[in-house]
PDB file of C-alpha atoms and ligand atoms in Angstrom:
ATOM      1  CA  UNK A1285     -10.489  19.502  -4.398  1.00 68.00           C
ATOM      2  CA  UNK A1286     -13.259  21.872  -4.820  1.00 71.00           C
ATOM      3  CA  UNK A1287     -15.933  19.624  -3.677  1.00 83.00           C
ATOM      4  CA  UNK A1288     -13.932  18.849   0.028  1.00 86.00           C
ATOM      5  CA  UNK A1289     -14.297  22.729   1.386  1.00 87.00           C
ATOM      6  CA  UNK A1290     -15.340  21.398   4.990  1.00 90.00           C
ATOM      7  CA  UNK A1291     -13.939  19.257   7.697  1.00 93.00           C
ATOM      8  CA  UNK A1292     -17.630  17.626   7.744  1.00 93.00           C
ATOM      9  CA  UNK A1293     -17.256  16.840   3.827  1.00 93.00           C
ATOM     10  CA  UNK A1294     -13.416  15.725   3.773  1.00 95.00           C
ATOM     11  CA  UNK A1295     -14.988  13.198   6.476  1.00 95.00           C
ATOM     12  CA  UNK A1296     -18.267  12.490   4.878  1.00 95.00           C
ATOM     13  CA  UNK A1297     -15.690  10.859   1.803  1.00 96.00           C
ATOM     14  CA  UNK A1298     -14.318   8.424   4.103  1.00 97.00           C
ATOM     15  CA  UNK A1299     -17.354   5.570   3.799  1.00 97.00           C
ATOM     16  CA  UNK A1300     -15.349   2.828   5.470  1.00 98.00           C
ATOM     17  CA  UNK A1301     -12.123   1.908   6.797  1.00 98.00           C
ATOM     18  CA  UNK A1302     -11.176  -1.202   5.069  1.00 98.00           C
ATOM     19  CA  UNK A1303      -7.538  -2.365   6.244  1.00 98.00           C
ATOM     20  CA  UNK A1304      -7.040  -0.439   9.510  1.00 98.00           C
ATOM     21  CA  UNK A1305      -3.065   0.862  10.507  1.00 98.00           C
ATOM     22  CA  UNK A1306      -2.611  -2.520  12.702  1.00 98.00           C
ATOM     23  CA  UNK A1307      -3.124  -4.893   9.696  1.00 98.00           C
ATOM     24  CA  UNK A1308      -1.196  -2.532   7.318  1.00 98.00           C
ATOM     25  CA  UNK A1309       1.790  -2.504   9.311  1.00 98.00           C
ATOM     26  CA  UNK A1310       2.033  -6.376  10.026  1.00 98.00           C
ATOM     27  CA  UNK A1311       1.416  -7.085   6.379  1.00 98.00           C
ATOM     28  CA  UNK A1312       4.364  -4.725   5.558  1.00 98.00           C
ATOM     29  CA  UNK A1313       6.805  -6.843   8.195  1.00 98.00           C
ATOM     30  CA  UNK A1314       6.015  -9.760   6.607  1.00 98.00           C
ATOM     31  CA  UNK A1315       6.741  -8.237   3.052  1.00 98.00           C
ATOM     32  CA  UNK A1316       9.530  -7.294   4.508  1.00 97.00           C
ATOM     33  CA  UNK A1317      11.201 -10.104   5.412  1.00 96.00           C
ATOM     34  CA  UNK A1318      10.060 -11.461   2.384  1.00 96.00           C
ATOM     35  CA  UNK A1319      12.091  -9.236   0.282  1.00 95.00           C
ATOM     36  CA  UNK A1320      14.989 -10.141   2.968  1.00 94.00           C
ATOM     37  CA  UNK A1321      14.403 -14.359   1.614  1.00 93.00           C
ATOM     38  CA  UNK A1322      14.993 -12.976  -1.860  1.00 92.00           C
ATOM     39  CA  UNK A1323      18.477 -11.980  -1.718  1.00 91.00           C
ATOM     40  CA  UNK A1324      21.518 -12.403   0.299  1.00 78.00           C
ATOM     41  CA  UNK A1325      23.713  -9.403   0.945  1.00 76.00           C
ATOM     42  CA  UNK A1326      23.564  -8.703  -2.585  1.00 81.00           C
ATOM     43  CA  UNK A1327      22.784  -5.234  -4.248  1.00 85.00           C
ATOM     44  CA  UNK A1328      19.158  -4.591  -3.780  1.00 96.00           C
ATOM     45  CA  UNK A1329      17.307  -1.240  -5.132  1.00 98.00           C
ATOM     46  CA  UNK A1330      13.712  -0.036  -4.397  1.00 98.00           C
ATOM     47  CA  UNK A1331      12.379   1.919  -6.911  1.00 98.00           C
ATOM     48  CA  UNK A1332       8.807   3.552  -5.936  1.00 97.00           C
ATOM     49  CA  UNK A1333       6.206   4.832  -8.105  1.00 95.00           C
ATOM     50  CA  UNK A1334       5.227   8.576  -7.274  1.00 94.00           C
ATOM     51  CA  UNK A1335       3.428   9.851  -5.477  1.00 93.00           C
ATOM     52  CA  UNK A1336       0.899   6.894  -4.503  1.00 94.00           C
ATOM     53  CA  UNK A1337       3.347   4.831  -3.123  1.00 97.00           C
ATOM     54  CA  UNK A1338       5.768   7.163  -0.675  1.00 97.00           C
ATOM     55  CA  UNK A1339       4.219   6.119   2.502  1.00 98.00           C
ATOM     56  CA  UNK A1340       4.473   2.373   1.698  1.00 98.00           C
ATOM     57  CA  UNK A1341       7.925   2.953   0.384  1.00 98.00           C
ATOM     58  CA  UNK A1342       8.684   4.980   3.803  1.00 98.00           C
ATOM     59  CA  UNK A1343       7.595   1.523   5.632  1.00 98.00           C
ATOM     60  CA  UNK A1344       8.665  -1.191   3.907  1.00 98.00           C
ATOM     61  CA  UNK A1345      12.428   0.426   3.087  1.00 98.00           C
ATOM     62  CA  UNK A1346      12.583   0.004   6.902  1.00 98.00           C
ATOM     63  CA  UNK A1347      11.236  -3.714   7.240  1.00 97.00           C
ATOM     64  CA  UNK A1348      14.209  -4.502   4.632  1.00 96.00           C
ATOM     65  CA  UNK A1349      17.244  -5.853   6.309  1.00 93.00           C
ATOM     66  CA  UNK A1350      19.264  -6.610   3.601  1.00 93.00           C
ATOM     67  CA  UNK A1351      21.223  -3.663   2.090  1.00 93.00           C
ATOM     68  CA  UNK A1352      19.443  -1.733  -0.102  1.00 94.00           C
ATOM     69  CA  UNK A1353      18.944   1.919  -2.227  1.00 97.00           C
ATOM     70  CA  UNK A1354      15.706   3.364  -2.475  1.00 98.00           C
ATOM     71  CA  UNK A1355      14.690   5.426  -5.727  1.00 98.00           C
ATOM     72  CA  UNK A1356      11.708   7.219  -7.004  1.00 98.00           C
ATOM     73  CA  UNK A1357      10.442   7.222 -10.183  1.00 97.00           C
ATOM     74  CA  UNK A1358       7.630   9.770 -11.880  1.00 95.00           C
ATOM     75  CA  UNK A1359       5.412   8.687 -14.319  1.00 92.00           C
ATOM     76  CA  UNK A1360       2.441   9.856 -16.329  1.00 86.00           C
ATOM     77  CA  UNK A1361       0.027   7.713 -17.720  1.00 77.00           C
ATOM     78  CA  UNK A1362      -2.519   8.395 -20.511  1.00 68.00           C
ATOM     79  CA  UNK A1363      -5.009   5.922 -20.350  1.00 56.00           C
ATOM     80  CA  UNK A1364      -7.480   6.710 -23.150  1.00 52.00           C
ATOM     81  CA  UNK A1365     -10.438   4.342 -22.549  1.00 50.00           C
ATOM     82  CA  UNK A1366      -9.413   1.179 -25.196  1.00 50.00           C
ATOM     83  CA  UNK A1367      -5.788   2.225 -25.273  1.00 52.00           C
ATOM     84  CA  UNK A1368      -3.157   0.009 -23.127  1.00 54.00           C
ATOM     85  CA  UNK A1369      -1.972   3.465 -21.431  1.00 65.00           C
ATOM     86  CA  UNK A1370       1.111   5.706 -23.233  1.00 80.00           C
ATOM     87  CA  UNK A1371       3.622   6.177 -20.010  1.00 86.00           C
ATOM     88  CA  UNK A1372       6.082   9.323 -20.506  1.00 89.00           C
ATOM     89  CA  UNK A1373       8.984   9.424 -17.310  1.00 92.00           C
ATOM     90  CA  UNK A1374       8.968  12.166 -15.892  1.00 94.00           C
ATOM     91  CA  UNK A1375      11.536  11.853 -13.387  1.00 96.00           C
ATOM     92  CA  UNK A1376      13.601   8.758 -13.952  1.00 97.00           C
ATOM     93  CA  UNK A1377      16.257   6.583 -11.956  1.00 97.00           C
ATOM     94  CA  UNK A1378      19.350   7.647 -12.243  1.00 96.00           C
ATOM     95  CA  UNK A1379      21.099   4.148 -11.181  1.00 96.00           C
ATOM     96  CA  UNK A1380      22.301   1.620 -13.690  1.00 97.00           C
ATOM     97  CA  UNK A1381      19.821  -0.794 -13.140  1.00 97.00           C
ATOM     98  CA  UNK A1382      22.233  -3.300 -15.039  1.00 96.00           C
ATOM     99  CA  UNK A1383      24.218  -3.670 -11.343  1.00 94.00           C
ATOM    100  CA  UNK A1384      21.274  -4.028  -9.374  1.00 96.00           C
ATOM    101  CA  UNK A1385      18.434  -6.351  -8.139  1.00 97.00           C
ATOM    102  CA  UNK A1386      15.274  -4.197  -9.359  1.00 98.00           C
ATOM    103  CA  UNK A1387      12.054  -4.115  -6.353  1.00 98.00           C
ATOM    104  CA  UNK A1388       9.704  -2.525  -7.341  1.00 98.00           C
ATOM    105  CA  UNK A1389       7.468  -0.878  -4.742  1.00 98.00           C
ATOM    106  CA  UNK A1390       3.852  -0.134  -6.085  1.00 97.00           C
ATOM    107  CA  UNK A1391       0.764   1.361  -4.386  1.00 97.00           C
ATOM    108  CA  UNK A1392      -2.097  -0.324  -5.855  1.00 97.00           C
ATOM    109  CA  UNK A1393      -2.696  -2.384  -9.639  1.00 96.00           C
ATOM    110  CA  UNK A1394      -5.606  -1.902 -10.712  1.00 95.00           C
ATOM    111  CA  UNK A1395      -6.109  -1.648 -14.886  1.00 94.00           C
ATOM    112  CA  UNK A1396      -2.072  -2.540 -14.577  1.00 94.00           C
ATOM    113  CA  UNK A1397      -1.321  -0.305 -17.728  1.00 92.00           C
ATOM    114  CA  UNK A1398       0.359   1.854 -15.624  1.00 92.00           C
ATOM    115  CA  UNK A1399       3.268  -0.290 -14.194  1.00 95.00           C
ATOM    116  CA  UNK A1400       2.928  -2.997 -16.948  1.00 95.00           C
ATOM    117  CA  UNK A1401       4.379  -0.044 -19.105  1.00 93.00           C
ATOM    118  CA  UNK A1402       6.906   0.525 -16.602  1.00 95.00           C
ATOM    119  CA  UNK A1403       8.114  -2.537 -16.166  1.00 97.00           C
ATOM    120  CA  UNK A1404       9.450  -3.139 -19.835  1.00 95.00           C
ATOM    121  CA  UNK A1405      11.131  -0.120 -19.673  1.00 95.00           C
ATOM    122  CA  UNK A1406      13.013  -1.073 -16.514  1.00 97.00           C
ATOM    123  CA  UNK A1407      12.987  -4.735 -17.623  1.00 97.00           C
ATOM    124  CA  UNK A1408      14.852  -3.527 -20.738  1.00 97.00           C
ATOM    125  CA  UNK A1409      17.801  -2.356 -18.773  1.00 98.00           C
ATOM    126  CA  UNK A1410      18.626  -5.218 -17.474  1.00 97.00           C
ATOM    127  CA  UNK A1411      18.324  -5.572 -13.475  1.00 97.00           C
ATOM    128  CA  UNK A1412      19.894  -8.618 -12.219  1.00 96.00           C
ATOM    129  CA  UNK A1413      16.761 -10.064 -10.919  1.00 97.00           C
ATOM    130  CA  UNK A1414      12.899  -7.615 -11.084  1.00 98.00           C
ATOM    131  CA  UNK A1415      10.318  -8.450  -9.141  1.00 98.00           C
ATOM    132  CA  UNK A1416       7.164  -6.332  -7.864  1.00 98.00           C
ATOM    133  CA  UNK A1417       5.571  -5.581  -4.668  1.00 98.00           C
ATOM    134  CA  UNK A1418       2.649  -4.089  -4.166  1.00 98.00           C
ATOM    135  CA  UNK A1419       0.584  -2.712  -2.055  1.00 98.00           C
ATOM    136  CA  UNK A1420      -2.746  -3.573  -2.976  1.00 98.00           C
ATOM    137  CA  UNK A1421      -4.085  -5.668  -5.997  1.00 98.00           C
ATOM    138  CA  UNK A1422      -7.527  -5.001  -7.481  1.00 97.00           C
ATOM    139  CA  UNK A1423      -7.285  -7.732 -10.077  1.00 96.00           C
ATOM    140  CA  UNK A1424     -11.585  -7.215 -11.044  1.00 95.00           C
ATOM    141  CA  UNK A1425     -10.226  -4.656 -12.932  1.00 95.00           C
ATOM    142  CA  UNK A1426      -7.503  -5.317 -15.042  1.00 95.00           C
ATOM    143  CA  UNK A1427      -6.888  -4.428 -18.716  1.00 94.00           C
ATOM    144  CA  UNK A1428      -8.010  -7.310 -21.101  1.00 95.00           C
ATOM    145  CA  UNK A1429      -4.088  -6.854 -22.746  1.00 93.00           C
ATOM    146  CA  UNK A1430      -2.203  -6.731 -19.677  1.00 94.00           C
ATOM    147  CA  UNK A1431      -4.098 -10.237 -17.997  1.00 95.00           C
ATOM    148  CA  UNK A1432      -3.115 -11.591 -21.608  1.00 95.00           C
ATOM    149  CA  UNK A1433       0.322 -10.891 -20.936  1.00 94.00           C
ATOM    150  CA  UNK A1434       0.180 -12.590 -17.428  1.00 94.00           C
ATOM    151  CA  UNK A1435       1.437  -9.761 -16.141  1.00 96.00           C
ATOM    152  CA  UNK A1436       1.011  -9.752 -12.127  1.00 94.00           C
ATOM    153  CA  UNK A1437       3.022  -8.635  -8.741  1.00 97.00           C
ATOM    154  CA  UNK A1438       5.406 -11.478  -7.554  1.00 97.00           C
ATOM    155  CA  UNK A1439       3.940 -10.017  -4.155  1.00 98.00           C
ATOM    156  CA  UNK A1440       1.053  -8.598  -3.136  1.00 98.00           C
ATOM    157  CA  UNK A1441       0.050  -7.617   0.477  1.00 98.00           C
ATOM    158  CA  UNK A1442      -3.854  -7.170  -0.023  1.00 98.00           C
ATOM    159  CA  UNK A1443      -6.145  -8.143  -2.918  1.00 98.00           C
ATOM    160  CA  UNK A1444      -9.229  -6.141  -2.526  1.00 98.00           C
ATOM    161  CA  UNK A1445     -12.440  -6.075  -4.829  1.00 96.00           C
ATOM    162  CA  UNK A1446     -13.291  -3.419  -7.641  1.00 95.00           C
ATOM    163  CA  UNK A1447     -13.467  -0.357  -4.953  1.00 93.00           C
ATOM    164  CA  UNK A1448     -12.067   3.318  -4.991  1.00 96.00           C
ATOM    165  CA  UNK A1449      -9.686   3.706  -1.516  1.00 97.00           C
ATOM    166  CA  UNK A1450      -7.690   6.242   0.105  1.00 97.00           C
ATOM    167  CA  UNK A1451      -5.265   6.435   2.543  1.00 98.00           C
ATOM    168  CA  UNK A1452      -1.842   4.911   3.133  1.00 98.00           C
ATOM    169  CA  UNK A1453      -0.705   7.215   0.223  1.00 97.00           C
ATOM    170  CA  UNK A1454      -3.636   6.462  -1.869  1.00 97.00           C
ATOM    171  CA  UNK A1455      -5.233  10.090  -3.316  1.00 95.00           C
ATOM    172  CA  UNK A1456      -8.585  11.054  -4.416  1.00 94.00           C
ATOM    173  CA  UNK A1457      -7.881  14.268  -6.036  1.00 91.00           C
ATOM    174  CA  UNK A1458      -4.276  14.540  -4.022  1.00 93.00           C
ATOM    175  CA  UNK A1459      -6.742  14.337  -0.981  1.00 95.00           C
ATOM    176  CA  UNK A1460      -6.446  11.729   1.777  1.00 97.00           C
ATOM    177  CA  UNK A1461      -2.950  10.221   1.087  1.00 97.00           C
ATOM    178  CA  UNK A1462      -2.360  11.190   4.801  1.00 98.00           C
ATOM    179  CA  UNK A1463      -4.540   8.938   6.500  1.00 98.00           C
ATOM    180  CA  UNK A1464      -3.006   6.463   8.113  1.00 98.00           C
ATOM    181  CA  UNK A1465      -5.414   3.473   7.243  1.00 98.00           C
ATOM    182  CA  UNK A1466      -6.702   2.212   3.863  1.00 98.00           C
ATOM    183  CA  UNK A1467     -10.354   3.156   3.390  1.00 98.00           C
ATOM    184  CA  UNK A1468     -13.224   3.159   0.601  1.00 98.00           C
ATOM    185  CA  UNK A1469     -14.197   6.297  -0.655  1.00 97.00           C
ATOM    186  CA  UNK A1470     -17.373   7.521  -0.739  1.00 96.00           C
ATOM    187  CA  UNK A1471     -17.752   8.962  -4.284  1.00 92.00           C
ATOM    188  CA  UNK A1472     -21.216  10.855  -3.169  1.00 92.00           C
ATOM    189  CA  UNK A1473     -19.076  13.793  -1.964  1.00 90.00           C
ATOM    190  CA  UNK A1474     -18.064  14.729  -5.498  1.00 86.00           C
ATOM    191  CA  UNK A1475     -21.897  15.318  -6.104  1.00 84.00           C
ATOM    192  CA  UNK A1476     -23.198  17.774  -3.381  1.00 62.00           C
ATOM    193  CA  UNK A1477     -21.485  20.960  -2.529  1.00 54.00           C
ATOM    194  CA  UNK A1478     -23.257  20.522   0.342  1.00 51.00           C
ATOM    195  CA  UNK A1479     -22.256  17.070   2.095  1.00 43.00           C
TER     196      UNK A1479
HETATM  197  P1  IMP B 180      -3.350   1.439 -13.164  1.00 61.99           P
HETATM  198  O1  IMP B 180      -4.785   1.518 -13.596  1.00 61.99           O
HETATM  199  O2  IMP B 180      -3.008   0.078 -12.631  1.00 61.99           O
HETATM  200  O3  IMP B 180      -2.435   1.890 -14.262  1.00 61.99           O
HETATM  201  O4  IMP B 180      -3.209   2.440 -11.942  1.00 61.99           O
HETATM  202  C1  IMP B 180      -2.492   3.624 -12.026  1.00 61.99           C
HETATM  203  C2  IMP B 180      -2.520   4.422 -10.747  1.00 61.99           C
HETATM  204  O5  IMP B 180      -3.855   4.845 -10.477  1.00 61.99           O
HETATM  205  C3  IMP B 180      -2.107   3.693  -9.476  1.00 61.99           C
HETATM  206  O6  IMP B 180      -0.719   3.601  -9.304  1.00 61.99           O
HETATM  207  C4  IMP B 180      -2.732   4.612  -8.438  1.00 61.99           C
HETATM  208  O7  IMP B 180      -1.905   5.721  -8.153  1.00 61.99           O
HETATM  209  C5  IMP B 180      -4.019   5.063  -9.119  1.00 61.99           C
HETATM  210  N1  IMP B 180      -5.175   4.284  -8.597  1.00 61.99           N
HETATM  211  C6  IMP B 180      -5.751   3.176  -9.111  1.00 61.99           C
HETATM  212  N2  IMP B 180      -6.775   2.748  -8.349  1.00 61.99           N
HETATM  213  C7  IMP B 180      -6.830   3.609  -7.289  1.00 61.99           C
HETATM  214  C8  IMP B 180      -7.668   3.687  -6.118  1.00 61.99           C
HETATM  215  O8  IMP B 180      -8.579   2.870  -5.850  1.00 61.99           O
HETATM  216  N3  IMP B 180      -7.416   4.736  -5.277  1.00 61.99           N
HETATM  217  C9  IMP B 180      -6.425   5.652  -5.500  1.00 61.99           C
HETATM  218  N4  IMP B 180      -5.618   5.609  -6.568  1.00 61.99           N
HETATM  219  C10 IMP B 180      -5.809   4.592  -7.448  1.00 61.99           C
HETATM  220 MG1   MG B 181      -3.281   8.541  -7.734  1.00 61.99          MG
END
């Protein structure tokens, strides 16, 4: 990022640490064995959204007991302002989703046109059972057309308010994904060169 040329900058964007590594990492046990109440011994495959959600998909695949696969999926989403979002895969699962008991591991929902796209293309391949996880759930800002649809995770670990955050995975301009907390983002650094 262009903006983010100095240590004192890349800091400056970091406003506030909102969910610090402690409460992440609890939360994620607890989804954890969550996902274990679900199913019993049977097939189970995680399929994470890239690249947002590889460090929660690093955690959680290791707070699952049960047996399970992990995949990755690459998507690209154009949003145009009124449209519902056109996703085109980019790199797709190659598993048969038909033998399998679909969890999907997601970073954040925020509009939702992202993984509500998703979801009825994996949905249409017929997983045994398909249910969501996610990370964090900004519900303030969901699309108009995907609340209609009552589309929602079946789980989600945090619900925060109608903020930008890093961290955890979470980019600002493929910055910050390697903090190890979740944090709001202080948008002031994109403004001054000079921090
Ligand atoms: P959607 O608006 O629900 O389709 O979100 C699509 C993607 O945008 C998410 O999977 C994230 O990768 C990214 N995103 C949405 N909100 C944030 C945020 O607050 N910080 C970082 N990335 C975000
Ligand atoms: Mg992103």
């Amino acid at each position: 990022m262009q903006n983010i040329n100095s240590m004192e900058v890349y800091q400056k964007g970091i406003k506030r640490i909102l969910i610090p590594e402690e409460q992440i990492a609890e939360a994620v046990q607890k989804a954890g064995k969550m996902i274990d109440g679900l199913y019993d011994g049977k097939p189970v495959l995680l399929i994470s959204i890239l690249n947002g959600a590889f460090v929660f998909m690093a955690d959680i695949c290791r707070a699952v007991s049960v047996p399970c696969e992990i995949a990755f999926m690459k998507v690209k989403s154009y949003s145009g302002t009124e449209s519902t979002g056109d996703v085109q895969i980019l790199t797709d699962v190659t598993q048969d989703l038909s033998e399998y008991n679909v969890v999907i591991i997601e970073d954040i929902i925020d509009t939702g046109r992202t993984l509500f796209k998703v979801a009825e293309i994996l949905k249409s391949r017929q997983p045994h059972t398909f249910n969501i996880v996610t990370l964090l759930d900004k519900p303030e800002r969901r699309d108009p057309v995907v609340r209609a649809a009552d589309f929602k995770a079946d789980y989600a670990l945090f619900t925060i308010p109608d903020h930008f955050v890093i961290g955890y995975g979470l980019d600002c301009d493929e910055y910050y994904r390697t903090l190890p907390y979740i944090a709001e983002f202080d948008a002031s650094v994109l403004e001054s060169e000079e921090g």
